[in-house]
mmCIF file of C-alpha atoms in Angstrom:
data_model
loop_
_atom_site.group_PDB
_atom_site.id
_atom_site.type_symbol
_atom_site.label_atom_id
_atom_site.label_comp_id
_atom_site.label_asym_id
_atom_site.label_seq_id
_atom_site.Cartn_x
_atom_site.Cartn_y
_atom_site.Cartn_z
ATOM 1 C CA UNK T 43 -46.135 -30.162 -25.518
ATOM 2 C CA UNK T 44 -45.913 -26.615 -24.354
ATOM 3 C CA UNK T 45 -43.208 -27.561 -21.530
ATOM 4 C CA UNK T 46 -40.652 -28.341 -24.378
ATOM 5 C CA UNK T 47 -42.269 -25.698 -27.027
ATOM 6 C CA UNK T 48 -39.140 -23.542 -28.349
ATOM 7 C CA UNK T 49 -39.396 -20.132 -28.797
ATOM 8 C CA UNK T 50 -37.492 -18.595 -32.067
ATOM 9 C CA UNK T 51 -36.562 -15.764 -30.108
ATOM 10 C CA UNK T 52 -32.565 -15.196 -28.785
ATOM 11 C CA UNK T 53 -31.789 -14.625 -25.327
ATOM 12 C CA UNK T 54 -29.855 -11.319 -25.430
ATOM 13 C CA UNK T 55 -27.950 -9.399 -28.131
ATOM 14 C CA UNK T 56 -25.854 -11.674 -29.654
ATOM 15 C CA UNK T 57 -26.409 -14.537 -27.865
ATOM 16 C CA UNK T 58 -27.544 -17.678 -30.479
ATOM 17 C CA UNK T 59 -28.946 -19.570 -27.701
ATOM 18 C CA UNK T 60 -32.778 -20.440 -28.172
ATOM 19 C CA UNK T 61 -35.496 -19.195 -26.255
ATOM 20 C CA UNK T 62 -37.152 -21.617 -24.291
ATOM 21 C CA UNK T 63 -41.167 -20.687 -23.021
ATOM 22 C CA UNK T 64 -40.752 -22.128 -19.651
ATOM 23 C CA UNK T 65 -42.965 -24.610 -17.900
ATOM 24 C CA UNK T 66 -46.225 -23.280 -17.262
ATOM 25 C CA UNK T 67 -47.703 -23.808 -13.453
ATOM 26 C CA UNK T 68 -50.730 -22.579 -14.316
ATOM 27 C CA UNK T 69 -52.662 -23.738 -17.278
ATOM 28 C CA UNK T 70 -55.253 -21.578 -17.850
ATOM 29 C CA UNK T 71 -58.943 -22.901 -18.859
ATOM 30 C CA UNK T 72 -60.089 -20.577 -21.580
ATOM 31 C CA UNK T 73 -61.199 -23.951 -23.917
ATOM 32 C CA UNK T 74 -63.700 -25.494 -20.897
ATOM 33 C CA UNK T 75 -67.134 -25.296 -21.180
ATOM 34 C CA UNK T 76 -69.221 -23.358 -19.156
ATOM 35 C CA UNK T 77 -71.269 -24.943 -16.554
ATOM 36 C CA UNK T 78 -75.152 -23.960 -16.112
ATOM 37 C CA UNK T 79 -74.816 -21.456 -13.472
ATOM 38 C CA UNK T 80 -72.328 -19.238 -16.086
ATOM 39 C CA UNK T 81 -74.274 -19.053 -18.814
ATOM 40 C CA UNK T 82 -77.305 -17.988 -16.562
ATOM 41 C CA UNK T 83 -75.163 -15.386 -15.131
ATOM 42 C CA UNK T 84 -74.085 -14.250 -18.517
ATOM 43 C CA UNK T 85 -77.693 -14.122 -19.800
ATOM 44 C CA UNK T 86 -78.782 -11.923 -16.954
ATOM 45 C CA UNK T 87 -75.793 -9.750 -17.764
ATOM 46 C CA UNK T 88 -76.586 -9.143 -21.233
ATOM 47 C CA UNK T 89 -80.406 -8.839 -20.425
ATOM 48 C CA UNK T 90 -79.007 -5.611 -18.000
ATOM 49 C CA UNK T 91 -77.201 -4.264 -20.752
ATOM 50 C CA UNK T 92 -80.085 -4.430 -23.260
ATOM 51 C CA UNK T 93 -82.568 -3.162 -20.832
ATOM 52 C CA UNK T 94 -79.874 0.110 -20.336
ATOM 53 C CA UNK T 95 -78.761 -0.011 -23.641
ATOM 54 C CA UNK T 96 -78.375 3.573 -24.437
ATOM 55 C CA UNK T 97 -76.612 3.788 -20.774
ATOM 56 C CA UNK T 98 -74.872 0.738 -21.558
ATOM 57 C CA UNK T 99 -72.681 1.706 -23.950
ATOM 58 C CA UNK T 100 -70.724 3.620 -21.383
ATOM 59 C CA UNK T 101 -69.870 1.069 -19.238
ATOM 60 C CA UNK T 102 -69.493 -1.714 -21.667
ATOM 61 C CA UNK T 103 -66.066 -0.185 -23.778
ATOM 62 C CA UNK T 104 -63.085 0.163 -22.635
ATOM 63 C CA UNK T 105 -59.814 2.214 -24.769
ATOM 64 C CA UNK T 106 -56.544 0.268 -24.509
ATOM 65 C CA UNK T 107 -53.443 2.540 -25.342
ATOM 66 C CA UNK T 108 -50.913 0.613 -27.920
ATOM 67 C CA UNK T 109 -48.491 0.078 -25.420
ATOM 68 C CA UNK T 110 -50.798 -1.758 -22.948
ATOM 69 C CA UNK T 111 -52.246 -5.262 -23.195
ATOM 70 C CA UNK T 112 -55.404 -6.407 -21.285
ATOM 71 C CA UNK T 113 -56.177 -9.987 -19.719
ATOM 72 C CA UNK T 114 -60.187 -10.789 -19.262
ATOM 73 C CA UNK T 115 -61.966 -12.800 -16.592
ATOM 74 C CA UNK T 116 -65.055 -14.122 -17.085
ATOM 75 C CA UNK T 117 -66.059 -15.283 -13.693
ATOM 76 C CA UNK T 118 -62.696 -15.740 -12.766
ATOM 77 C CA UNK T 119 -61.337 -17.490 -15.682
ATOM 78 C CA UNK T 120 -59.204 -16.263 -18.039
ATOM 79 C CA UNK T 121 -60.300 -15.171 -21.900
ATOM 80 C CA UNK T 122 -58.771 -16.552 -24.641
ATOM 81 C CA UNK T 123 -56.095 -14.443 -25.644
ATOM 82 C CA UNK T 124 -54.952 -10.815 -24.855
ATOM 83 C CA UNK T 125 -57.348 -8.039 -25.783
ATOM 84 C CA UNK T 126 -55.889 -4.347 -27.539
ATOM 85 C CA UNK T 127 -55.009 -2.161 -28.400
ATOM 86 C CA UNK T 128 -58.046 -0.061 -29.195
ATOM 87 C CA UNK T 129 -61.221 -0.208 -27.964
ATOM 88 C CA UNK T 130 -62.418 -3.606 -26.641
ATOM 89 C CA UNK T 131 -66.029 -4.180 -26.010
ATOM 90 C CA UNK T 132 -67.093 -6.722 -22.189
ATOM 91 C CA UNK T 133 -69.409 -7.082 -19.887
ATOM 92 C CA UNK T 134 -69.126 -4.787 -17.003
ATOM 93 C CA UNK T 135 -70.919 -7.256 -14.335
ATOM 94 C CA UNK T 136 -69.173 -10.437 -14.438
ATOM 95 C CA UNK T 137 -66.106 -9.461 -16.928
ATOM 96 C CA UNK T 138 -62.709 -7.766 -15.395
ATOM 97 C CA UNK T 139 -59.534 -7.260 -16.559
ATOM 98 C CA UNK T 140 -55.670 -6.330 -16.435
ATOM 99 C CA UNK T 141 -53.401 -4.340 -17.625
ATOM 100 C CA UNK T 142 -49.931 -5.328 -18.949
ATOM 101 C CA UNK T 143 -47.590 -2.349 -19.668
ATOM 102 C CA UNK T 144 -45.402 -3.761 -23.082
ATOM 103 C CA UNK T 145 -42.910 -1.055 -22.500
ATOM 104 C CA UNK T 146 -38.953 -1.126 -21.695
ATOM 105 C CA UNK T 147 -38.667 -1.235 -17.791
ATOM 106 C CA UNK T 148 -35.738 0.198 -15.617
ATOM 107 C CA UNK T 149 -34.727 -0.918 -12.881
ATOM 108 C CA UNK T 150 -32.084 0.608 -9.910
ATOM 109 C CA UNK T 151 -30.680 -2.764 -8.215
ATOM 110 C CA UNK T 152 -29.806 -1.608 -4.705
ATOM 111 C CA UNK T 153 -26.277 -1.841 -3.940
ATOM 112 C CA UNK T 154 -24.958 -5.374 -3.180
ATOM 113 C CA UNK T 155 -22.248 -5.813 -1.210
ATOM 114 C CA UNK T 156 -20.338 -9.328 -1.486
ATOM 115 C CA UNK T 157 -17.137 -10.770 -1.326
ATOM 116 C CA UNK T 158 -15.473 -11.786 -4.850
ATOM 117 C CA UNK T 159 -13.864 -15.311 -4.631
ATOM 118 C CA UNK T 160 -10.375 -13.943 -3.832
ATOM 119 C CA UNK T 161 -11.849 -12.447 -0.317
ATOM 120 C CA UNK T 162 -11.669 -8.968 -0.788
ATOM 121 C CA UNK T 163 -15.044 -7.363 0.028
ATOM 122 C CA UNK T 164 -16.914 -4.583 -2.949
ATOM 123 C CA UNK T 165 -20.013 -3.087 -3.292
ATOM 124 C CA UNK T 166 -21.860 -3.200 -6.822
ATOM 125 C CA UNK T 167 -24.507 -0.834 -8.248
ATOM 126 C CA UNK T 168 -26.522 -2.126 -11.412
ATOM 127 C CA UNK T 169 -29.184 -1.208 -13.387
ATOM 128 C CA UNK T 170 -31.740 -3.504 -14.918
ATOM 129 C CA UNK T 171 -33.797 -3.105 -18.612
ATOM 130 C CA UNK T 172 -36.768 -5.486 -19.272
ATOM 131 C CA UNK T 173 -40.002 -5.597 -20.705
ATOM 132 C CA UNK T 174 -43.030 -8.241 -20.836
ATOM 133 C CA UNK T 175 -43.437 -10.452 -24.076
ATOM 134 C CA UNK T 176 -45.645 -12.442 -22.837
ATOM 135 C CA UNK T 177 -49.028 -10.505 -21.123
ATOM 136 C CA UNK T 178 -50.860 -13.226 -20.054
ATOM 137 C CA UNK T 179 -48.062 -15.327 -18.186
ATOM 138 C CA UNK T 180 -47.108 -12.172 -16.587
ATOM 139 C CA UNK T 181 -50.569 -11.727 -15.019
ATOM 140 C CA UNK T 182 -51.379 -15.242 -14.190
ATOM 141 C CA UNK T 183 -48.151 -16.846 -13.790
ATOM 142 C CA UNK T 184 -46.794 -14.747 -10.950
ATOM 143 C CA UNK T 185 -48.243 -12.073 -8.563
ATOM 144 C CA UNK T 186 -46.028 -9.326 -9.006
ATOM 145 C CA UNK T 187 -43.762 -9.678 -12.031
ATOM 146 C CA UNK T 188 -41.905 -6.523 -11.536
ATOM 147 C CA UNK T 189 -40.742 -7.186 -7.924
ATOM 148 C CA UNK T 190 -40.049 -10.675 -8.514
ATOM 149 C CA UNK T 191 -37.580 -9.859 -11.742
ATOM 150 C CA UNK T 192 -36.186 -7.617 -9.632
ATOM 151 C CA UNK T 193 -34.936 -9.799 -6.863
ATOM 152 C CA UNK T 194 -34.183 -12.555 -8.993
ATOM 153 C CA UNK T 195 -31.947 -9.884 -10.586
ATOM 154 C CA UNK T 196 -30.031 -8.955 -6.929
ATOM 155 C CA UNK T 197 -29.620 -13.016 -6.254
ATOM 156 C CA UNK T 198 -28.194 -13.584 -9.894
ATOM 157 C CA UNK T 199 -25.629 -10.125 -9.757
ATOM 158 C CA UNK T 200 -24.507 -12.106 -6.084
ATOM 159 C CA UNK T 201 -24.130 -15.728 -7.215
ATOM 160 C CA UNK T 202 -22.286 -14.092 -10.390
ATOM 161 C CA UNK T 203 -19.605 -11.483 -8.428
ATOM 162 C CA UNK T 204 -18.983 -13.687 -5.820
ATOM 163 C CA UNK T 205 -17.690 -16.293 -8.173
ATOM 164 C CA UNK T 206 -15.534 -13.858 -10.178
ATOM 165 C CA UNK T 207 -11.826 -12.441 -8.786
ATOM 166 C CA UNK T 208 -11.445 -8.671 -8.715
ATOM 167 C CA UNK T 209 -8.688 -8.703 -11.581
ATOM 168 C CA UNK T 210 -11.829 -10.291 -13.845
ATOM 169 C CA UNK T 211 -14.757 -7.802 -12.463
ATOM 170 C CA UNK T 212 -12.648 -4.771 -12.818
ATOM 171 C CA UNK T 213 -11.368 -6.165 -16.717
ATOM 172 C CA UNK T 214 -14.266 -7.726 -18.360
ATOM 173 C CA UNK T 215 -17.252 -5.991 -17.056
ATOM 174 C CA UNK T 216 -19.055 -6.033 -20.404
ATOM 175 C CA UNK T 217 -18.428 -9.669 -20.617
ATOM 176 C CA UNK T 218 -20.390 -9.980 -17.094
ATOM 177 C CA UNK T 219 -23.123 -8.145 -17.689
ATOM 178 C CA UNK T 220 -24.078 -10.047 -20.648
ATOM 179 C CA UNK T 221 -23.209 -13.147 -18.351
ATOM 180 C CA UNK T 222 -25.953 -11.730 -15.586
ATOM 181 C CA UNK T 223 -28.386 -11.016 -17.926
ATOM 182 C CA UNK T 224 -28.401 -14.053 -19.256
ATOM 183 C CA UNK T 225 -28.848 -15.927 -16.367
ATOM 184 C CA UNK T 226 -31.692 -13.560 -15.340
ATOM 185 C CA UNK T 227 -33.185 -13.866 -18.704
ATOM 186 C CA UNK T 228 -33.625 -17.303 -18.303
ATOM 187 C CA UNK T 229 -34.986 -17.299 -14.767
ATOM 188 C CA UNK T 230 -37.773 -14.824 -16.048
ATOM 189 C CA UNK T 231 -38.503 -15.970 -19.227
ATOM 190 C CA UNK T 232 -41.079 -18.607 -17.908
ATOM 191 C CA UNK T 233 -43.331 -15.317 -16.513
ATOM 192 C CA UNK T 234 -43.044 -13.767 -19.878
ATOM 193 C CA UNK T 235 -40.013 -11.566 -18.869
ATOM 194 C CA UNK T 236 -37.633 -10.699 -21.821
ATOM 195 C CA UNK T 237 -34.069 -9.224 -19.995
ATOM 196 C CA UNK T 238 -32.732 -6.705 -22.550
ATOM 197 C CA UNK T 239 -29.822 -5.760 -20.650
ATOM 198 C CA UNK T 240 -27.954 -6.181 -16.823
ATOM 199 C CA UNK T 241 -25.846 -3.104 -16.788
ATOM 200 C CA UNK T 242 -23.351 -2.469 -14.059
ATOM 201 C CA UNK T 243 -22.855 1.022 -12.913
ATOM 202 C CA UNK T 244 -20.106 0.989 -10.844
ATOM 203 C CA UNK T 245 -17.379 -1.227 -8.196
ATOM 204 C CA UNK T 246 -17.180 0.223 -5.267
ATOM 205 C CA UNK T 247 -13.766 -1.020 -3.266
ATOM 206 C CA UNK T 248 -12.676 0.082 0.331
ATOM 207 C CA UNK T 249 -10.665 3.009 0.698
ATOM 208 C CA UNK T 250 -7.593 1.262 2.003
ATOM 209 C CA UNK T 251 -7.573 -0.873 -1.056
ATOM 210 C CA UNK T 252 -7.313 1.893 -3.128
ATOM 211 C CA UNK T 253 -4.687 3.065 -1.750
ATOM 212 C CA UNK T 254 -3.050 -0.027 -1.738
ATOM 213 C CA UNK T 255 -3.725 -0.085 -5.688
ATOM 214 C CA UNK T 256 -2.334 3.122 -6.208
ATOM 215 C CA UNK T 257 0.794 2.267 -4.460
ATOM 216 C CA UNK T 258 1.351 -0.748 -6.894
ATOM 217 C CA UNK T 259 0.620 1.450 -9.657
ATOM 218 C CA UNK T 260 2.742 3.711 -8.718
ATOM 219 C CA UNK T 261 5.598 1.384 -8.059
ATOM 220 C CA UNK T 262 5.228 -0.229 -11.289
ATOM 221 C CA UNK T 263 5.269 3.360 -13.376
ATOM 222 C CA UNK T 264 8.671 3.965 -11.418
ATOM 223 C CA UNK T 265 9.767 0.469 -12.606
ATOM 224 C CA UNK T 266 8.701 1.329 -16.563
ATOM 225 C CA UNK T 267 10.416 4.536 -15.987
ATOM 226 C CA UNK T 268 13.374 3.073 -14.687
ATOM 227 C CA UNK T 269 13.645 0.533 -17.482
ATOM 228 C CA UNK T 270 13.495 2.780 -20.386
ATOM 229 C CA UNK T 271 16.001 5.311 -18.487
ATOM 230 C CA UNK T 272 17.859 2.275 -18.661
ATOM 231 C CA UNK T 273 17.791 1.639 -22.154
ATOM 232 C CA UNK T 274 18.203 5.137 -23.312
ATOM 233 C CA UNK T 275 21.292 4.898 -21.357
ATOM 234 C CA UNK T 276 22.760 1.711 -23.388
ATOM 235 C CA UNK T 277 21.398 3.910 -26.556
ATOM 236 C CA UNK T 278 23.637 6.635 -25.294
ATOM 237 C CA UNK T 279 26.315 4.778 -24.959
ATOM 238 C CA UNK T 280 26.436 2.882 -27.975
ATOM 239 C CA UNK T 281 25.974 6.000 -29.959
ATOM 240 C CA UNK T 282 29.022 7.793 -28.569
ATOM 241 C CA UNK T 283 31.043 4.594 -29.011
ATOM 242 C CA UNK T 284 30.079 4.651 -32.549
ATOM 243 C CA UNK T 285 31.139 8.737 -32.539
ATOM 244 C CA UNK T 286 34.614 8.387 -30.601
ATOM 245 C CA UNK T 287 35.473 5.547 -33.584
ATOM 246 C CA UNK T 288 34.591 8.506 -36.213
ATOM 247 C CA UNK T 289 36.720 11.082 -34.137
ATOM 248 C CA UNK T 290 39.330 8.744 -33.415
ATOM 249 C CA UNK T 291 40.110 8.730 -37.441
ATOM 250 C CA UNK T 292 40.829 12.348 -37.792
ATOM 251 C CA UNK T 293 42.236 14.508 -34.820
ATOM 252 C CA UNK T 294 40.440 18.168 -36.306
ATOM 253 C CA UNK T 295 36.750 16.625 -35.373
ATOM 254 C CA UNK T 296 37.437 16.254 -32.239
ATOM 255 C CA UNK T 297 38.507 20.244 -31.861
ATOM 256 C CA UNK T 298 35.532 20.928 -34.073
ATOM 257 C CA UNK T 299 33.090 19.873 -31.516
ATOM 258 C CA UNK T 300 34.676 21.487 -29.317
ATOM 259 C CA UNK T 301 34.012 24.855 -30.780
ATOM 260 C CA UNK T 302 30.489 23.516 -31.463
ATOM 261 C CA UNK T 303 30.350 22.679 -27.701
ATOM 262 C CA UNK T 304 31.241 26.173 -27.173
ATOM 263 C CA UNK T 305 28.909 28.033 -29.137
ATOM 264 C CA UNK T 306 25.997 26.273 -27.745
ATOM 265 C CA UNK T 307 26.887 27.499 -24.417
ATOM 266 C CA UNK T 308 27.703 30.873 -25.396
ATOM 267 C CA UNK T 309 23.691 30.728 -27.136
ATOM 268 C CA UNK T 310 22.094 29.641 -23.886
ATOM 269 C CA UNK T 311 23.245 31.780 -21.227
ATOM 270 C CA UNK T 312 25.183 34.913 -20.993
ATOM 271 C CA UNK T 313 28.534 33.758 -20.026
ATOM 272 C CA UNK T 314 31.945 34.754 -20.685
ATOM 273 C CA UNK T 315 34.356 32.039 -21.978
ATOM 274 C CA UNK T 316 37.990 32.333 -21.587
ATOM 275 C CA UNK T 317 39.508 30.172 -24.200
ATOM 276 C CA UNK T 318 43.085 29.269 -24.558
ATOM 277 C CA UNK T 319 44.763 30.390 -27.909
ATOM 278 C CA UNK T 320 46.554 27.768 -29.800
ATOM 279 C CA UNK T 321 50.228 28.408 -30.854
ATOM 280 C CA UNK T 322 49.283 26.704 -33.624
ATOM 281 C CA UNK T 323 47.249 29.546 -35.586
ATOM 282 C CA UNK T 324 50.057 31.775 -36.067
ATOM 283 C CA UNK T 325 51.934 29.013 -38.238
ATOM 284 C CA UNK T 326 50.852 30.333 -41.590
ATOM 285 C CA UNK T 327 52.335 33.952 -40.525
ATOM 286 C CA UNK T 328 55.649 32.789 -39.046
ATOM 287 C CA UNK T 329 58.468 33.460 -41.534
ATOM 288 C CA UNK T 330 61.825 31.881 -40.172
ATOM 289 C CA UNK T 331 65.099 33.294 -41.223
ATOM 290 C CA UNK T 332 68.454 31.060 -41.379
ATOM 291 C CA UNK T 333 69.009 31.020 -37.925
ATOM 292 C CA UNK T 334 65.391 30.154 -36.868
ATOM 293 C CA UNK T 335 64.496 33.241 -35.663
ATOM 294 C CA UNK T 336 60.746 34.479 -36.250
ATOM 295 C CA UNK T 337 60.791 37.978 -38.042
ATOM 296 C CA UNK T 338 59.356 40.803 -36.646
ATOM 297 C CA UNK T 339 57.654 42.131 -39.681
ATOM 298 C CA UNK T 340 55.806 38.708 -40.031
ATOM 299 C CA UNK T 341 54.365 39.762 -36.720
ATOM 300 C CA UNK T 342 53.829 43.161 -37.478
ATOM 301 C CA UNK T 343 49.763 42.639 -38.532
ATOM 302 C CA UNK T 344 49.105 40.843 -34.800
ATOM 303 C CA UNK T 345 51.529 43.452 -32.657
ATOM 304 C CA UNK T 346 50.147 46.495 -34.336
ATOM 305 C CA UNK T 347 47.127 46.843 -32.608
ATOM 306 C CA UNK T 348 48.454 46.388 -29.344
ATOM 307 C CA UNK T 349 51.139 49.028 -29.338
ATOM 308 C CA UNK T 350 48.034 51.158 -31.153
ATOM 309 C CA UNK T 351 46.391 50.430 -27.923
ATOM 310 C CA UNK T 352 49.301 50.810 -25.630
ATOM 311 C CA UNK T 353 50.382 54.446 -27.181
ATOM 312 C CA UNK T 354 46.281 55.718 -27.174
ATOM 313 C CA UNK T 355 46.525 54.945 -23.408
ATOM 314 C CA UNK T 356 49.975 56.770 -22.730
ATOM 315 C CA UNK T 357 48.904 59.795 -24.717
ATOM 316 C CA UNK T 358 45.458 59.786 -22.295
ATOM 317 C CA UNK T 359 47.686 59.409 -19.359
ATOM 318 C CA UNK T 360 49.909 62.577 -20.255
ATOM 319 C CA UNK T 361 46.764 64.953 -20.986
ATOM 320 C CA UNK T 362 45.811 64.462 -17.487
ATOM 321 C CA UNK T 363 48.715 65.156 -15.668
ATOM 322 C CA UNK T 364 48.592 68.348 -17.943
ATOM 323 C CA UNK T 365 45.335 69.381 -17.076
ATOM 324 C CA UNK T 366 46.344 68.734 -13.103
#
C-alpha cells in the first residue's frame, strides 16, 4: 500500500501532476515488539535516571528549534514519528537522534559543460532550491540527502541540455528549468526531497561562436535596414508621382515651389542666390503705344533708381579729382 500511496501535493509551481511518495527501501520497524534484552536495557536506563534524578534532568531534554525536526533511535531502531519542535524529553543511554533542517536549501551546480544535440559545445551554470518534506525518509532512506540531490541535479541539467538545440536553450529557458526541476523533483521525492525550483544562471558559448552570432546579426540588421530603405523609396516615389499630377494641372505651382525651394536654402546656410528675373513681371507696367513701342514713362518707377545711383556715383567721382 504505501508503494502506490499518492501524495496531494503538486510537483512544482504550476504543474497539476500528483505527487507520488516513492517506494520505500527501507521500512522502518517502529510497530515491532521489543525483545527481552530491550526492555532490560531500558529498565536499567530509567533506574540511572531515577537514581540521578535531580542530575538527570539535564541530560534527559533536549530544545528543538521550529525549523529542525529530530529522528529517535532506540537501540538502533527508529521511533515512531518525528519529534519537535520544542523541548522533547529521551533517554540519554540507549536513545539518539537526528536532526533534519526543514528550511529552503541552495544549491551552486558546478558548471557543466555538454554538447546540445546540434553539436555545438556550451557550458551551463545553475542554481538549485529544495527543502526536506519528509524528515524521516531523509535520514533513513539515504546517507547524505544533500549531496545526493545535488548530483542527481548535475546528471538531470546534462541528460536535459544535451537533448535540446541551442536556438531552444537560448529561447525558452524558463520553459527548461521548470522541465529540470521536474525531473529532479521526481528523482528526489522518494528521500523526502521537495525541488522548489532548477534555475539556470547563465549559457556560456565559445568565443568564436559569438562572433559568428554577431556577424549574422549584424548581417540581418543591414538586410532590415536595407528593406525599409527600400520601401521608403517606393513611398517616395509614389508620393511625388501623385505631386507632379497636381503640378501638372496648373503651371504657377510648379514656380511656387520653386521659390519655396529657395527660401529653405536661403534659411539653412548663408548663401547668396543669383536668381534670374522673369520678363514676365514687368507686364502689368508696360504701356504700348500704336506702334508697339514700350513708353518710357511706364518705365520711369524701375529706371529711376538706377540713374539715382549712377548720378550719386559721378558726383563722388568729380569731388575727388577736385580735392587731387
Amino acid at each position: 500500500m504505501g508503494d502506490k500511496k499518492i501524495d496531494s501535493e503538486t510537483n512544482l509551481e504550476g504543474s497539476a501532476e500528483p505527487r507520488r511518495t516513492g517506494r520505500k527501501y527501507i521500512q522502518p520497524n517502529e510497530h515491532r515488539k521489543n525483545t527481552t534484552f530491550e526492555k532490560i536495557a531500558i529498565l536499567l536506563s530509567w533506574f540511572v535516571v531515577l537514581l540521578i534524578f535531580p542530575l538527570s534532568i539535564f541530560f534527559c531534554f533536549t530544545t528543538i528549534p521550529e525549523f529542525k525536526r529530530a529522528i529517535f533511535f532506540r537501540l538502533g531502531r527508529v521511533r515512531k514519528g518525528a519529534a519537535g519542535p520544542g523541548l522533547v524529553w529521551y533517554l540519554p543511554c540507549i536513545d539518539s537522534y537526528a536532526l533534519v533542517d526543514l528550511r529552503t536549501r541552495v544549491e551552486v551546480i558546478p558548471t557543466q559543460e555538454m554538447i546540445t544535440r546540434d553539436s555545438v559545445t556550451i557550458s551551463v551554470d545553475a542554481v538549485l532550491f529544495y527543502y526536506i518534506t519528509g524528515s524521516l525518509h531523509a535520514t533513513i532512506q539515504i546517507s547524505n540527502v544533500h549531496e545526493s540531490t545535488l548530483f542527481i541535479a548535475q546528471t538531470t541539467l546534462r541528460n536535459v541540455v544535451g537533448g535540446k538545440t541551442l536556438h531552444e536553450l537560448l529561447t525558452s529557458r524558463e520553459s527548461l528549468s521548470h522541465e529540470i526541476g521536474i525531473a529532479v523533483d521526481r528523482a528526489t521525492e522518494k528521500w523526502g526531497v521537495r525541488i522548489e525550483r532548477v534555475a539556470l544562471k547563465d549559457i556560456n558559448l565559445p568565443e568564436i561562436l559569438h562572433r559568428t552570432m554577431a556577424a549574422e546579426a549584424e548581417a540581418m540588421r543591414e538586410a532590415r535596414a536595407k528593406i525599409i530603405s527600400a520601401e521608403g523609396e517606393v513611398l517616395a516615389s509614389q508620393a511625388l508621382k501623385e505631386a507632379s499630377d497636381v503640378m501638372a494641372k496648373n503651371k504657377i505651382t510648379l514656380q511656387l515651389r520653386h521659390l519655396q525651394i529657395l527660401t529653405s536654402i536661403a534659411h539653412e546656410r548663408m548663401v547668396t542666390i543669383y536668381y534670374p528675373f522673369p520678363l514676365e513681371i514687368l507686364t502689368p507696367f508696360e504701356t504700348r503705344k500704336k506702334g508697339g513701342c514700350v513708353s518710357t514713362d511706364s518705365l520711369m518707377p524701375i529706371l529711376k533708381p538706377r540713374t539715382e545711383i549712377k548720378s550719386a556715383m559721378a558726383a563722388t567721382a568729380s569731388n575727388q579729382t577736385d580735392e587731387e
